[in-house]
mmCIF file of C-alpha atoms in Angstrom:
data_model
loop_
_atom_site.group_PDB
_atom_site.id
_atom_site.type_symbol
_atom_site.label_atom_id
_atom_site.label_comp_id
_atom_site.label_asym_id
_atom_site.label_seq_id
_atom_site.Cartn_x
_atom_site.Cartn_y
_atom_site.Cartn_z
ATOM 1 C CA UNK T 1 81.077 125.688 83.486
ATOM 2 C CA UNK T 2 84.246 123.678 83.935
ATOM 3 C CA UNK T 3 83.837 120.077 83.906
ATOM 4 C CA UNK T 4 86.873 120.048 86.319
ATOM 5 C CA UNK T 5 85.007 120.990 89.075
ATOM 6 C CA UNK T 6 81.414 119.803 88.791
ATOM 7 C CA UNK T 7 79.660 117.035 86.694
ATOM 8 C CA UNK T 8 75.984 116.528 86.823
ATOM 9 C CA UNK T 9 75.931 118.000 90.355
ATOM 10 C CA UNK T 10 78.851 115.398 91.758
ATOM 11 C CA UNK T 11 81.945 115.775 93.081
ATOM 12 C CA UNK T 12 84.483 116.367 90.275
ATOM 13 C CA UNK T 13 85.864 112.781 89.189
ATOM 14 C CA UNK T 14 88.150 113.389 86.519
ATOM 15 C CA UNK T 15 90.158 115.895 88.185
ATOM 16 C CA UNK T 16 94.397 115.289 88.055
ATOM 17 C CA UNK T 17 95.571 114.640 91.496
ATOM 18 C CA UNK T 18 97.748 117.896 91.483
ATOM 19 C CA UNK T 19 94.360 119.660 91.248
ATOM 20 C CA UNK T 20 93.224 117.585 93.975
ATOM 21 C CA UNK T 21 95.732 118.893 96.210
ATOM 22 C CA UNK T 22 95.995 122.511 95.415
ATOM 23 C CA UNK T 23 92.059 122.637 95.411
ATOM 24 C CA UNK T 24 91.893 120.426 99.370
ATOM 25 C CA UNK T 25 94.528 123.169 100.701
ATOM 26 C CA UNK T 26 92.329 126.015 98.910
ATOM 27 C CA UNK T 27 94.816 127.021 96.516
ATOM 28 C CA UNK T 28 92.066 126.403 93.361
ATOM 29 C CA UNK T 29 90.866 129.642 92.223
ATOM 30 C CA UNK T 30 88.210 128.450 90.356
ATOM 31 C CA UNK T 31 84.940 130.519 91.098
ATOM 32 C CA UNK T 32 82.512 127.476 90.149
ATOM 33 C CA UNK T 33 84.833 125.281 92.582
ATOM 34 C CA UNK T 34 82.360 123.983 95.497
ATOM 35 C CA UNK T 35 82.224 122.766 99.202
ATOM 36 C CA UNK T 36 81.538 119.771 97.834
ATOM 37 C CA UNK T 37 84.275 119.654 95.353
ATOM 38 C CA UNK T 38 86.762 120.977 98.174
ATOM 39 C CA UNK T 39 85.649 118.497 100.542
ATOM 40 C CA UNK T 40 85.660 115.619 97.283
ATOM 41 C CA UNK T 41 89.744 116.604 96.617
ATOM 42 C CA UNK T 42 90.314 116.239 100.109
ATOM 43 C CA UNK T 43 88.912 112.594 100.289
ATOM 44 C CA UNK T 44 90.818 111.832 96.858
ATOM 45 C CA UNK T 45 94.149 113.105 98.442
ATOM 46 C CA UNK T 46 93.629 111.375 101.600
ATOM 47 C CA UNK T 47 93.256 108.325 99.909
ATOM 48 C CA UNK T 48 96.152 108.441 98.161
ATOM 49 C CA UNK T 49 98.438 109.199 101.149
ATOM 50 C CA UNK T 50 96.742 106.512 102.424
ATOM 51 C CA UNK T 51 97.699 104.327 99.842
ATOM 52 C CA UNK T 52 100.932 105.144 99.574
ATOM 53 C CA UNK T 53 101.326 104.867 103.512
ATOM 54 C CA UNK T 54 99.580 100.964 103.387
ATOM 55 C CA UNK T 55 102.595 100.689 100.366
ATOM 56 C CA UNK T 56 105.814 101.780 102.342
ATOM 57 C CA UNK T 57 104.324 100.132 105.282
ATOM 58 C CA UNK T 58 103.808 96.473 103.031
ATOM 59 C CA UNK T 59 107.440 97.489 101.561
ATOM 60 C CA UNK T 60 108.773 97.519 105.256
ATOM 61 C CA UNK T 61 106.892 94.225 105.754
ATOM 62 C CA UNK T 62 108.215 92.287 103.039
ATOM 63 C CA UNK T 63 111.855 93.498 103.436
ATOM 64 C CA UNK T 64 112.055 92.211 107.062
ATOM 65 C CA UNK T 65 110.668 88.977 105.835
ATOM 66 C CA UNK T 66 113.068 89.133 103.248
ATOM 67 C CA UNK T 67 115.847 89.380 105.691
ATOM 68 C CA UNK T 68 114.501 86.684 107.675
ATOM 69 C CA UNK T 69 114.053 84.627 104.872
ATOM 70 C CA UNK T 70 117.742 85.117 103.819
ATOM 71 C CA UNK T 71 118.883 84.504 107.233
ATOM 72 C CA UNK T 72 117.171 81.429 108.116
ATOM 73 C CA UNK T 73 118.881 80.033 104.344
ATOM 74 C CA UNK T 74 121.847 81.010 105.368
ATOM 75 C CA UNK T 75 121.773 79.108 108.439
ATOM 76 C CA UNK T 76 120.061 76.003 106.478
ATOM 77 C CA UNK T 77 123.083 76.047 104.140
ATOM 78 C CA UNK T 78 125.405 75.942 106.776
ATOM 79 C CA UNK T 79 124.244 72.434 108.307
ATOM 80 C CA UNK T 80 123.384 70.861 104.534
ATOM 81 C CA UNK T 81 126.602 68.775 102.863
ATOM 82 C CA UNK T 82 126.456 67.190 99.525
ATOM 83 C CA UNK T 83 126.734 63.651 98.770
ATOM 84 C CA UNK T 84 126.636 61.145 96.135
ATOM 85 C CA UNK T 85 124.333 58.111 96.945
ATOM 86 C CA UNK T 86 124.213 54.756 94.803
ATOM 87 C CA UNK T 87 120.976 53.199 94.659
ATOM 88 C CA UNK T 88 120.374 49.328 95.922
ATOM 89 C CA UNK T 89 117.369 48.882 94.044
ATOM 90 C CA UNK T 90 115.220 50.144 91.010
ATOM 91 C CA UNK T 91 113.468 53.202 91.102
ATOM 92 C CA UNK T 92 109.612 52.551 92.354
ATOM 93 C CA UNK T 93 107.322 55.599 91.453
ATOM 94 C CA UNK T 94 105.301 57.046 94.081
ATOM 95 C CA UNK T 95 102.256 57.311 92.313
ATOM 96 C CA UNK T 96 101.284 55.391 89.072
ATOM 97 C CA UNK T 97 98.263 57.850 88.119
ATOM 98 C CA UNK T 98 100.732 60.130 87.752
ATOM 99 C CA UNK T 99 103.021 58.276 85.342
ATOM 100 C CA UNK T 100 105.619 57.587 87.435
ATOM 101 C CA UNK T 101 106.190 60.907 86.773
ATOM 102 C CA UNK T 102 108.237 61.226 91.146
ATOM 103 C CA UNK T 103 110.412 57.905 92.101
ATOM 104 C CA UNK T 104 112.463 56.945 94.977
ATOM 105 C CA UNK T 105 114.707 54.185 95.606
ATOM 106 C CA UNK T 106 116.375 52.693 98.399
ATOM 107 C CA UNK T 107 120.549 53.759 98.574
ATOM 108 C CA UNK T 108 123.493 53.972 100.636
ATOM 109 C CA UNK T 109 126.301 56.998 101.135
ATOM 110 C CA UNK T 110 129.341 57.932 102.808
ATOM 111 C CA UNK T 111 129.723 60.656 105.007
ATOM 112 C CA UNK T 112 132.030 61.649 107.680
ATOM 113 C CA UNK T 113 129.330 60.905 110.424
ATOM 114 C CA UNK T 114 129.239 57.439 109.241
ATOM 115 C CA UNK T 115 127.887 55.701 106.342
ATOM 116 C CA UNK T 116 123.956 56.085 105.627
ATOM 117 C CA UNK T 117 121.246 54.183 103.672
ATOM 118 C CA UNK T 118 117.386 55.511 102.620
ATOM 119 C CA UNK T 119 114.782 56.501 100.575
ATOM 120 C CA UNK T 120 116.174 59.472 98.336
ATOM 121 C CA UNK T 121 114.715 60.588 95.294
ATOM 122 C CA UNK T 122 115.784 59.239 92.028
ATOM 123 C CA UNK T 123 114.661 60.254 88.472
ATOM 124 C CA UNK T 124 112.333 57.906 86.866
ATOM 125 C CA UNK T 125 113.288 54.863 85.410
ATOM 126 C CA UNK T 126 116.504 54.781 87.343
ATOM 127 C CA UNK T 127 118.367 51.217 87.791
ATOM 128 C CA UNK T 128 120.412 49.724 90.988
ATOM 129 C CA UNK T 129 123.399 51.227 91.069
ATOM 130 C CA UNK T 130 122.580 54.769 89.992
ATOM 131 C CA UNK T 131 124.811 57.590 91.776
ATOM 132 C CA UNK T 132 122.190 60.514 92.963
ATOM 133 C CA UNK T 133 123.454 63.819 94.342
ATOM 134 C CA UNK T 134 121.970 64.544 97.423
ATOM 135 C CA UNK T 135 121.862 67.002 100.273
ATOM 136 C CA UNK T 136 122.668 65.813 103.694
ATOM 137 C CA UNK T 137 122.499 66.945 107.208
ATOM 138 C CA UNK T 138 125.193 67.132 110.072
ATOM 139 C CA UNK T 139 124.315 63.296 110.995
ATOM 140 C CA UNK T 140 124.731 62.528 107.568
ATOM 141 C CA UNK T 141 120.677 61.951 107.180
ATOM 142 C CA UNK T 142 118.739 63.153 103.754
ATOM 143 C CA UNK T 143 117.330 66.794 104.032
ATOM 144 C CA UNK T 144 116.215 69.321 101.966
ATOM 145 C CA UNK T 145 118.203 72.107 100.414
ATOM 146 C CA UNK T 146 118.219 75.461 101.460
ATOM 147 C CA UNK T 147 115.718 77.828 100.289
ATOM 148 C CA UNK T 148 117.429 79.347 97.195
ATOM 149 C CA UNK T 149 117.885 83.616 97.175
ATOM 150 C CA UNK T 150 114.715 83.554 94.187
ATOM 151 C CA UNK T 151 112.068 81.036 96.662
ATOM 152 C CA UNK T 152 113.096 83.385 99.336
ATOM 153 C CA UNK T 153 112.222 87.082 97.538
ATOM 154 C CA UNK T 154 109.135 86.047 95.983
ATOM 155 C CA UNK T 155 108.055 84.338 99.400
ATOM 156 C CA UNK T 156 108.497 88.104 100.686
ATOM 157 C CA UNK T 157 106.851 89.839 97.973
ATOM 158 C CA UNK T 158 103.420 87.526 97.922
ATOM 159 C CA UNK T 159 103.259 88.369 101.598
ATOM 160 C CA UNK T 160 104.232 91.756 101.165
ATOM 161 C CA UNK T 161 101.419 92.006 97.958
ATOM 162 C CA UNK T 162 99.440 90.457 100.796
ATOM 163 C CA UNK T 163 99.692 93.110 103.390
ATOM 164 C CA UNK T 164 99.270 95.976 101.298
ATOM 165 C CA UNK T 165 96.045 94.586 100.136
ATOM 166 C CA UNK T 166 94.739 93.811 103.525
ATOM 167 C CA UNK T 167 95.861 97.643 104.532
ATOM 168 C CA UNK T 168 94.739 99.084 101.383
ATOM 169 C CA UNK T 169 90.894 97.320 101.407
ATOM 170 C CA UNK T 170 89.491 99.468 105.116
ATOM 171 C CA UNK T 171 91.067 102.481 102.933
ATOM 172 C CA UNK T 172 89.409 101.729 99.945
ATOM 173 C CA UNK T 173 86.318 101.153 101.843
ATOM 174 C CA UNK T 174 86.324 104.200 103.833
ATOM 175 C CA UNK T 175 87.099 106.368 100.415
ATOM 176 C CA UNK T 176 83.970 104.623 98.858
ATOM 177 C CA UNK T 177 81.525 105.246 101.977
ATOM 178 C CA UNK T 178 82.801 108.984 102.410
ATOM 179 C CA UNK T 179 82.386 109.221 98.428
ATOM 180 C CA UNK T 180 78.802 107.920 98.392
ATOM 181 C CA UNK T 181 78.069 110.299 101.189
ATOM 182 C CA UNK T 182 79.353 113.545 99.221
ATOM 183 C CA UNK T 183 77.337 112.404 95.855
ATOM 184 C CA UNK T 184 74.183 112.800 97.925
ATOM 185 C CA UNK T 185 75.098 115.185 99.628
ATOM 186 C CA UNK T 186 75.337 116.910 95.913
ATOM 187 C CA UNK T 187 72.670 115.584 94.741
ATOM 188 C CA UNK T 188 70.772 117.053 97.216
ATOM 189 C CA UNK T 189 72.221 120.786 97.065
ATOM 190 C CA UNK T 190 72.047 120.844 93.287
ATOM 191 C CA UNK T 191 67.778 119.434 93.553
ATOM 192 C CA UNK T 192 67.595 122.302 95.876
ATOM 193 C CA UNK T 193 69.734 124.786 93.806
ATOM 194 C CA UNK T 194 66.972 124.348 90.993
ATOM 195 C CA UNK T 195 63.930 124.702 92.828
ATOM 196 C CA UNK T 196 65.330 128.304 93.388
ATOM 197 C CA UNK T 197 66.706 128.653 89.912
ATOM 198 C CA UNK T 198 64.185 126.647 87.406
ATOM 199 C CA UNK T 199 60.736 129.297 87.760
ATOM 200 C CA UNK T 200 63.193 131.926 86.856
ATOM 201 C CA UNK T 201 65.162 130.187 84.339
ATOM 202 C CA UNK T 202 61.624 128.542 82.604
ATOM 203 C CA UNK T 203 59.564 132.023 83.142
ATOM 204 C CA UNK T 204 56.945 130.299 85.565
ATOM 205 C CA UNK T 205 57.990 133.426 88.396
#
């Protein structure tokens, strides 16, 4: 007997998916080949159309985000200006625990808008009088940068990663259900298979 089609009574499981397919359209001219198997190849190529379908649709997903992503940065950069600040005071860190490992300091900068003063980062350690490059809005206030092109696409493809999980687990879970199903549904066929067979095949009839 072929282990292709039949292995201890179950659904074949170690079948190549091209076998999967010719066998769910009935194109498998195997002899030994099932209902069981037939109706097993179908559920394996189901799920992987399925699988490929939750992929292009997570693909789709995270490319529109993408785009969104870039779009929105685009329009950040436009309203952020660089400027050098000069700091008034030492740097204080914002948490000692931590070794002083963030700092700000108070500072002052030019900018068309009019001149400016505020917290702004600063490395550690810094000294009045330190010039900082900053990033500015259109009233000349501290902001933060633009998302860069690298934050953007890996925002997209956690959330894409995300979506074709969250499509890909009801597949998954159907496969496994309809799977259990067919095992004892084989299981049962092949029990009653050798109450018919085993007197004949042990002599007892």
């Amino acid at each position: 007997m072929s282990g292709a089609v039949t292995t201890h009574g179950h659904p074949a499981m170690h079948t190549r998916l091209g076998q999967h397919l010719r066998r769910a359209v009935g194109h498998d001219r195997n002899p030994l080949c099932r209902r069981v198997d037939r109706a097993y190849s179908r559920l394996v190529t189901a799920l992987a159309l399925a699988l490929v379908a939750a992929l292009a649709g997570a693909a789709g997903v995270g490319l529109l985000l993408f785009r969104a992503g870039a779009h929105d940065a685009h329009e950040i950069a436009r309203h952020r200006h660089t400027v050098t600040a000069v700091t008034s005071g030492p740097a204080q860190p914002d948490d000692l625990r931590a070794g002083g490992a963030r700092s700000h300091a108070q500072a002052g900068w030019t900018y068309p808008a009019g001149p400016g003063t505020g917290l702004i980062a600063v490395p550690a350690g810094a000294g009045a009088g330190t010039a900082v490059v900053i990033q500015v809005d259109d009233g000349g206030l501290p902001a933060a940068p633009a998302p860069s092109s690298g934050t953007v696409l890996s925002n997209a493809a956690v959330i894409g990663a995300g979506a074709w999980i969250a499509l890909s687990l009801p597949v998954v879970g159907g496969y496994v259900m309809r799977r259990c199903r067919l095992e004892r549904g084989a299981d049962l066929e092949w029990e009653s298979a050798w109450e018919q067979v085993e007197p004949l095949w042990s002599g007892r009839r």
